[in-house]
Each structure stands twice: as C-alpha cells, then as structure tokens.
Amino acid sequence: MRRVVTGHDEKGRAVVVSDGPVPRSREFTSLPGWVSRLPWASEPGEQLSRTGEDPTPKVTSLLPAPGGTRFIVLTFPPESAMADPAFDPVAFDREQRADSPGIADLIEPDGMHTTPTVDYGIVLQGEIVLELDDGHCTHLSAGDIVIQNGTRHGWRNRSDQPVTMAFVLVGAERDG
C-alpha cells in the first residue's frame, strides 16, 4: 500500500513531502493474512502540519481522544484461519495488543468491541459481515460504507478470501 503525503515548501506552495509505503504497517505472524496499517493520525486541537511530518511514530494508542482521529487500514484473513489447529490465540492477542494499543484492550474474546468513536468504514476489497448486539448481521461488499456510532460490534470474514477495510476513527465523548 502506497501513502502520499502533501505539505508546503519554503515558499508556501503545495508539494508532495512523502511518497512510499505506509511506515507503520504490520503483517501478523500469529495470524497470517492479518495486516494492520496506520497511515495517519491527528490529536485534538492539532494544527495542520505545513511540512507533512509523519505523526504515526508518536501514536501510543489507536483509540483517539475526543476530537482526535486515526486512519487505519485492516486486512482480515478468512475466519477459517482462526479454526486452524496452528492458530495460537494467546500469541494473536499479544501481537494485537502490541500493534493496536487502546483498541485491543476493548476487544472481547469473540472479537466484539465498543469504542468511544464515530468510525467511517469503507470496504476496499472483498466481503465481510458486520455483527451487532443480539447477533444481527449485515453483509458488506467492496464499495460499501459503514458509519459506526460507538456501538458494540464485530467483523466476520466468512468468505474464503481476505478482505481489506479502511477506517477513520474520530474520538467522541460518550453520551452516558
């Protein structure tokens, strides 16, 4: 995956300041096919960077504070990969906590989770199922979008192909 970042030169003109792979990207060894990328992030009240300086090395939590953002791209392998006898859920949990601090702490054993964020999700490739409380499932395909309003949910790749989704998480205050 390629990331192009713009900024301004010393004369104030718009320029490309970075063009290359997403530097904060991890292919999990505990679950082949699971890939997590953090192309960009912003903190509450942060001013635009004129130089396009990469904020991702400083991110200590993938869960943004209210008014902050995280741009995350995930590739989910087929759910059947977790049924493989070679799958080690303890190793996956450890890798998930290292890669996704903040969010990983909220993930339940069945993958369901609730975050204090508004998430804009776009299915880039493949098909996936969004599961909500009570087991309600909605099938999504490439090009579909989801607006996730701080609700408890889980992602299920019941196909035999990987699925890639892009998410923009916007930190929000809980309403109680």
Short mmCIF file of C-alpha atoms in Angstrom, two decimals:
data_model
loop_
_atom_site.label_atom_id
_atom_site.label_comp_id
_atom_site.label_asym_id
_atom_site.label_seq_id
_atom_site.Cartn_x
_atom_site.Cartn_y
_atom_site.Cartn_z
CA MET A 1 0.00 0.00 0.00
CA ARG A 2 1.33 3.41 -1.02
CA ARG A 3 0.94 6.57 1.10
CA VAL A 4 1.33 10.03 -0.45
CA VAL A 5 1.56 12.96 1.97
CA THR A 6 1.38 16.61 0.96
CA GLY A 7 2.71 19.69 2.69
CA HIS A 8 4.22 23.03 1.75
CA ASP A 9 7.66 24.10 0.62
CA GLU A 10 9.53 27.11 1.95
CA LYS A 11 7.58 29.37 -0.46
CA GLY A 12 4.23 28.05 0.79
CA ARG A 13 3.49 26.03 -2.34
CA ALA A 14 1.75 22.65 -2.06
CA VAL A 15 4.19 19.79 -2.61
CA VAL A 16 4.42 16.06 -2.05
CA VAL A 17 6.62 15.64 1.01
CA SER A 18 6.43 11.84 1.25
CA ASP A 19 5.60 9.09 -1.24
CA GLY A 20 6.11 5.48 -0.29
CA PRO A 21 4.80 2.56 1.73
CA VAL A 22 2.82 3.07 4.94
CA PRO A 23 5.65 3.15 7.50
CA ARG A 24 3.55 1.91 10.42
CA SER A 25 2.38 -1.41 9.00
CA ARG A 26 2.43 -4.89 10.48
CA GLU A 27 1.79 -8.31 8.99
CA PHE A 28 0.91 -10.55 11.92
CA THR A 29 2.92 -13.74 12.30
CA SER A 30 0.36 -15.27 14.69
CA LEU A 31 -2.44 -14.99 12.11
CA PRO A 32 -1.13 -14.98 8.53
CA GLY A 33 -3.16 -12.64 6.36
CA TRP A 34 -3.98 -10.19 9.18
CA VAL A 35 -2.38 -6.86 8.26
CA SER A 36 -2.72 -3.64 10.24
CA ARG A 37 -1.68 -0.23 8.91
CA LEU A 38 -1.81 3.23 10.46
CA PRO A 39 -1.37 5.68 7.56
CA TRP A 40 -2.14 8.83 9.60
CA ALA A 41 -3.38 10.25 12.89
CA SER A 42 -4.25 13.58 14.44
CA GLU A 43 -4.60 14.75 18.02
CA PRO A 44 -7.35 17.04 19.37
CA GLY A 45 -6.75 20.70 18.55
CA GLU A 46 -3.69 19.90 16.47
CA GLN A 47 -2.84 22.41 13.75
CA LEU A 48 -2.19 21.32 10.19
CA SER A 49 1.42 20.35 9.63
CA ARG A 50 2.92 22.54 6.95
CA THR A 51 5.76 20.10 6.45
CA GLY A 52 3.65 16.92 6.39
CA GLU A 53 5.65 15.46 9.27
CA ASP A 54 4.59 11.86 9.94
CA PRO A 55 2.65 11.73 13.24
CA THR A 56 2.32 7.93 13.36
CA PRO A 57 5.57 7.10 15.22
CA LYS A 58 4.32 9.18 18.18
CA VAL A 59 0.92 7.44 18.41
CA THR A 60 0.69 5.46 21.64
CA SER A 61 -2.98 4.49 21.34
CA LEU A 62 -5.05 3.64 18.28
CA LEU A 63 -8.05 4.88 20.24
CA PRO A 64 -8.21 8.63 19.55
CA ALA A 65 -9.12 11.11 22.26
CA PRO A 66 -12.27 13.17 21.65
CA GLY A 67 -11.57 15.31 18.58
CA GLY A 68 -8.59 13.20 17.53
CA THR A 69 -8.51 10.87 14.53
CA ARG A 70 -6.93 7.62 13.45
CA PHE A 71 -6.81 6.38 9.85
CA ILE A 72 -6.48 2.59 9.98
CA VAL A 73 -6.45 0.05 7.15
CA LEU A 74 -7.00 -3.59 8.13
CA THR A 75 -6.84 -6.76 6.11
CA PHE A 76 -8.82 -9.61 7.67
CA PRO A 77 -7.99 -13.19 6.64
CA PRO A 78 -10.88 -15.62 6.29
CA GLU A 79 -12.41 -16.53 9.66
CA SER A 80 -11.46 -20.15 8.98
CA ALA A 81 -7.81 -19.19 9.69
CA MET A 82 -8.72 -18.96 13.38
CA ALA A 83 -10.05 -22.53 13.30
CA ASP A 84 -6.70 -23.83 12.02
CA PRO A 85 -5.04 -26.00 14.70
CA ALA A 86 -1.85 -23.95 14.22
CA PHE A 87 -3.64 -20.74 15.27
CA ASP A 88 -2.44 -19.54 18.69
CA PRO A 89 -5.00 -17.13 20.19
CA VAL A 90 -2.64 -16.11 23.01
CA ALA A 91 0.08 -15.12 20.51
CA PHE A 92 -2.51 -13.27 18.39
CA ASP A 93 -3.76 -11.37 21.45
CA ARG A 94 -0.19 -10.42 22.36
CA GLU A 95 0.51 -9.20 18.83
CA GLN A 96 -2.82 -7.34 18.71
CA ARG A 97 -2.04 -5.53 21.99
CA ALA A 98 1.40 -4.52 20.70
CA ASP A 99 0.03 -3.30 17.37
CA SER A 100 -3.27 -1.75 18.47
CA PRO A 101 -2.87 -0.33 21.98
CA GLY A 102 -6.06 1.23 23.29
CA ILE A 103 -8.38 -0.64 20.95
CA ALA A 104 -7.01 -4.13 21.67
CA ASP A 105 -7.84 -3.64 25.36
CA LEU A 106 -11.53 -3.33 24.39
CA ILE A 107 -11.76 -6.44 22.20
CA GLU A 108 -13.73 -9.27 23.76
CA PRO A 109 -12.72 -12.93 23.22
CA ASP A 110 -15.28 -13.26 20.40
CA GLY A 111 -13.97 -10.14 18.63
CA MET A 112 -16.87 -7.90 19.64
CA HIS A 113 -15.86 -4.44 20.88
CA THR A 114 -17.17 -0.96 21.64
CA THR A 115 -15.11 2.19 21.19
CA PRO A 116 -15.94 5.81 22.11
CA THR A 117 -15.57 6.83 18.49
CA VAL A 118 -17.50 7.52 15.32
CA ASP A 119 -15.94 5.24 12.71
CA TYR A 120 -16.21 5.73 8.98
CA GLY A 121 -15.54 2.33 7.40
CA ILE A 122 -15.14 1.53 3.71
CA VAL A 123 -14.83 -1.97 2.31
CA LEU A 124 -11.98 -1.67 -0.19
CA GLN A 125 -11.75 -5.30 -1.27
CA GLY A 126 -13.72 -8.45 -0.54
CA GLU A 127 -16.82 -9.20 1.52
CA ILE A 128 -17.34 -9.00 5.28
CA VAL A 129 -20.14 -9.26 7.82
CA LEU A 130 -20.81 -6.60 10.45
CA GLU A 131 -22.23 -8.24 13.57
CA LEU A 132 -24.04 -6.17 16.21
CA ASP A 133 -25.55 -6.99 19.60
CA ASP A 134 -28.15 -9.79 19.51
CA GLY A 135 -26.30 -11.40 16.58
CA HIS A 136 -27.78 -9.13 13.90
CA CYS A 137 -25.52 -9.42 10.83
CA THR A 138 -25.19 -7.15 7.81
CA HIS A 139 -23.29 -8.35 4.73
CA LEU A 140 -20.98 -5.76 3.13
CA SER A 141 -19.10 -5.80 -0.17
CA ALA A 142 -16.39 -3.72 -1.84
CA GLY A 143 -17.55 -0.11 -2.10
CA ASP A 144 -19.98 -0.32 0.84
CA ILE A 145 -19.56 2.14 3.72
CA VAL A 146 -20.45 1.85 7.40
CA ILE A 147 -20.91 4.63 9.93
CA GLN A 148 -20.23 3.03 13.30
CA ASN A 149 -21.63 5.23 16.10
CA GLY A 150 -19.91 3.85 19.19
CA THR A 151 -21.94 0.63 19.10
CA ARG A 152 -20.79 -2.84 20.14
CA HIS A 153 -19.80 -4.74 17.02
CA GLY A 154 -17.52 -7.33 15.46
CA TRP A 155 -16.20 -8.04 11.98
CA ARG A 156 -16.63 -11.53 10.46
CA ASN A 157 -14.87 -12.58 7.28
CA ARG A 158 -16.92 -15.66 6.41
CA SER A 159 -15.59 -15.79 2.86
CA ASP A 160 -12.56 -17.73 1.66
CA GLN A 161 -10.72 -14.56 0.59
CA PRO A 162 -9.06 -11.74 2.55
CA VAL A 163 -11.00 -8.52 2.96
CA THR A 164 -9.46 -5.05 3.31
CA MET A 165 -11.23 -2.17 5.00
CA ALA A 166 -10.26 1.45 5.62
CA PHE A 167 -11.44 3.13 8.82
CA VAL A 168 -11.29 6.71 10.02
CA LEU A 169 -11.94 6.80 13.77
CA VAL A 170 -12.99 10.12 15.26
CA GLY A 171 -12.74 10.30 19.04
CA ALA A 172 -16.01 11.28 20.71
CA GLU A 173 -17.48 11.78 24.18
CA ARG A 174 -19.83 9.04 25.39
CA ASP A 175 -23.40 10.20 25.99
CA GLY A 176 -23.61 8.31 29.24
#
